[in-house]
CSV table of C-alpha atoms in Angstrom, one decimal:
chain,number,residue,atom,x,y,z
W,28,MET,CA,256.8,135.9,42.1
W,29,LEU,CA,254.2,138.2,42.0
W,30,LYS,CA,253.2,140.1,45.2
W,31,LYS,CA,249.7,139.4,46.6
W,32,ASN,CA,247.6,142.6,46.0
W,33,VAL,CA,243.8,141.3,46.1
W,34,GLY,CA,242.1,141.0,49.4
W,35,GLY,CA,239.6,138.5,50.3
W,36,ILE,CA,236.0,140.4,48.8
W,37,ASP,CA,237.9,141.4,45.8
W,38,ARG,CA,239.0,137.7,45.1
W,39,VAL,CA,235.7,136.3,46.2
W,40,LEU,CA,234.1,138.8,43.7
W,41,ARG,CA,236.5,138.2,40.8
W,42,ILE,CA,235.9,134.1,41.0
W,43,VAL,CA,232.4,134.3,41.1
W,44,VAL,CA,232.2,137.0,38.0
W,45,GLY,CA,234.8,134.9,36.2
W,46,LEU,CA,232.8,131.6,36.6
W,47,ALA,CA,229.7,133.5,35.5
W,48,LEU,CA,231.0,134.7,32.2
W,49,LEU,CA,232.8,131.4,31.4
W,50,ALA,CA,229.3,129.6,32.1
W,51,GLY,CA,227.6,131.9,29.8
W,52,PHE,CA,230.1,131.2,27.0
W,53,PHE,CA,229.1,127.3,27.4
W,54,LEU,CA,225.2,128.1,28.2
W,55,ASN,CA,224.9,130.3,25.1
W,56,ALA,CA,226.5,128.3,22.5
W,57,ASP,CA,224.6,130.3,19.7
W,58,ALA,CA,225.3,133.9,20.7
W,59,ALA,CA,226.7,136.0,18.3
W,60,TYR,CA,229.4,137.4,20.5
W,61,ARG,CA,229.9,134.2,22.4
W,62,TRP,CA,233.9,134.7,22.5
W,63,ALA,CA,233.1,137.9,24.5
W,64,TYR,CA,232.3,135.6,27.7
W,65,LEU,CA,235.8,134.7,27.4
W,66,ILE,CA,237.0,137.6,29.0
W,67,GLY,CA,235.9,135.9,32.2
W,68,ILE,CA,239.3,134.0,32.4
W,69,VAL,CA,240.8,137.7,33.3
W,70,PRO,CA,239.0,137.9,36.8
W,71,LEU,CA,239.0,134.4,37.6
W,72,LEU,CA,242.9,134.0,37.4
W,73,THR,CA,243.4,137.2,39.2
W,74,GLY,CA,241.3,136.1,41.8
W,75,VAL,CA,242.6,132.6,41.9
W,76,MET,CA,246.3,133.9,42.1
W,77,SER,CA,245.5,136.9,44.5
W,78,THR,CA,247.4,139.4,42.3
W,79,CYS,CA,246.3,141.9,39.8
W,80,PRO,CA,249.0,143.2,37.4
W,81,LEU,CA,246.8,146.5,36.8
W,82,TYR,CA,246.8,146.9,40.6
W,83,SER,CA,250.6,146.6,40.5
W,84,ILE,CA,250.8,149.1,37.7
W,85,LEU,CA,248.9,151.4,39.9
W,86,GLY,CA,250.3,150.7,43.2
W,87,LEU,CA,246.6,149.6,44.4
W,88,SER,CA,246.2,146.5,46.9
W,89,THR,CA,242.9,145.6,48.5
W,90,CYS,CA,244.7,143.3,51.2
W,91,PRO,CA,244.5,144.1,54.7
W,92,MET,CA,247.3,145.7,56.4
W,93,LYS,CA,250.0,143.9,58.3
W,94,LYS,CA,250.7,144.7,61.7
W,95,ALA,CA,254.0,145.2,63.0
C-alpha cells in the first residue's frame, strides 16, 4: 500500500480545494472550459487517501514526525 505522506492541514486543504473545484463543475454548467474543474478530483483523492504520488517522487512529507 502507499505510504501516508500528507499531514493534517495539508489534507484538509486538499479536500476543501477539491470539493470547491468539483462544485464549480456542477454550478457552471454553461462555462466554456467547464471540464477544467475536474482537476479537483486529484486534490480530493490525495486528501482522502492521505498520500500524494508527487510527494513520494520528491521525497517530501507533511506528516508529523513519529517520536521514538
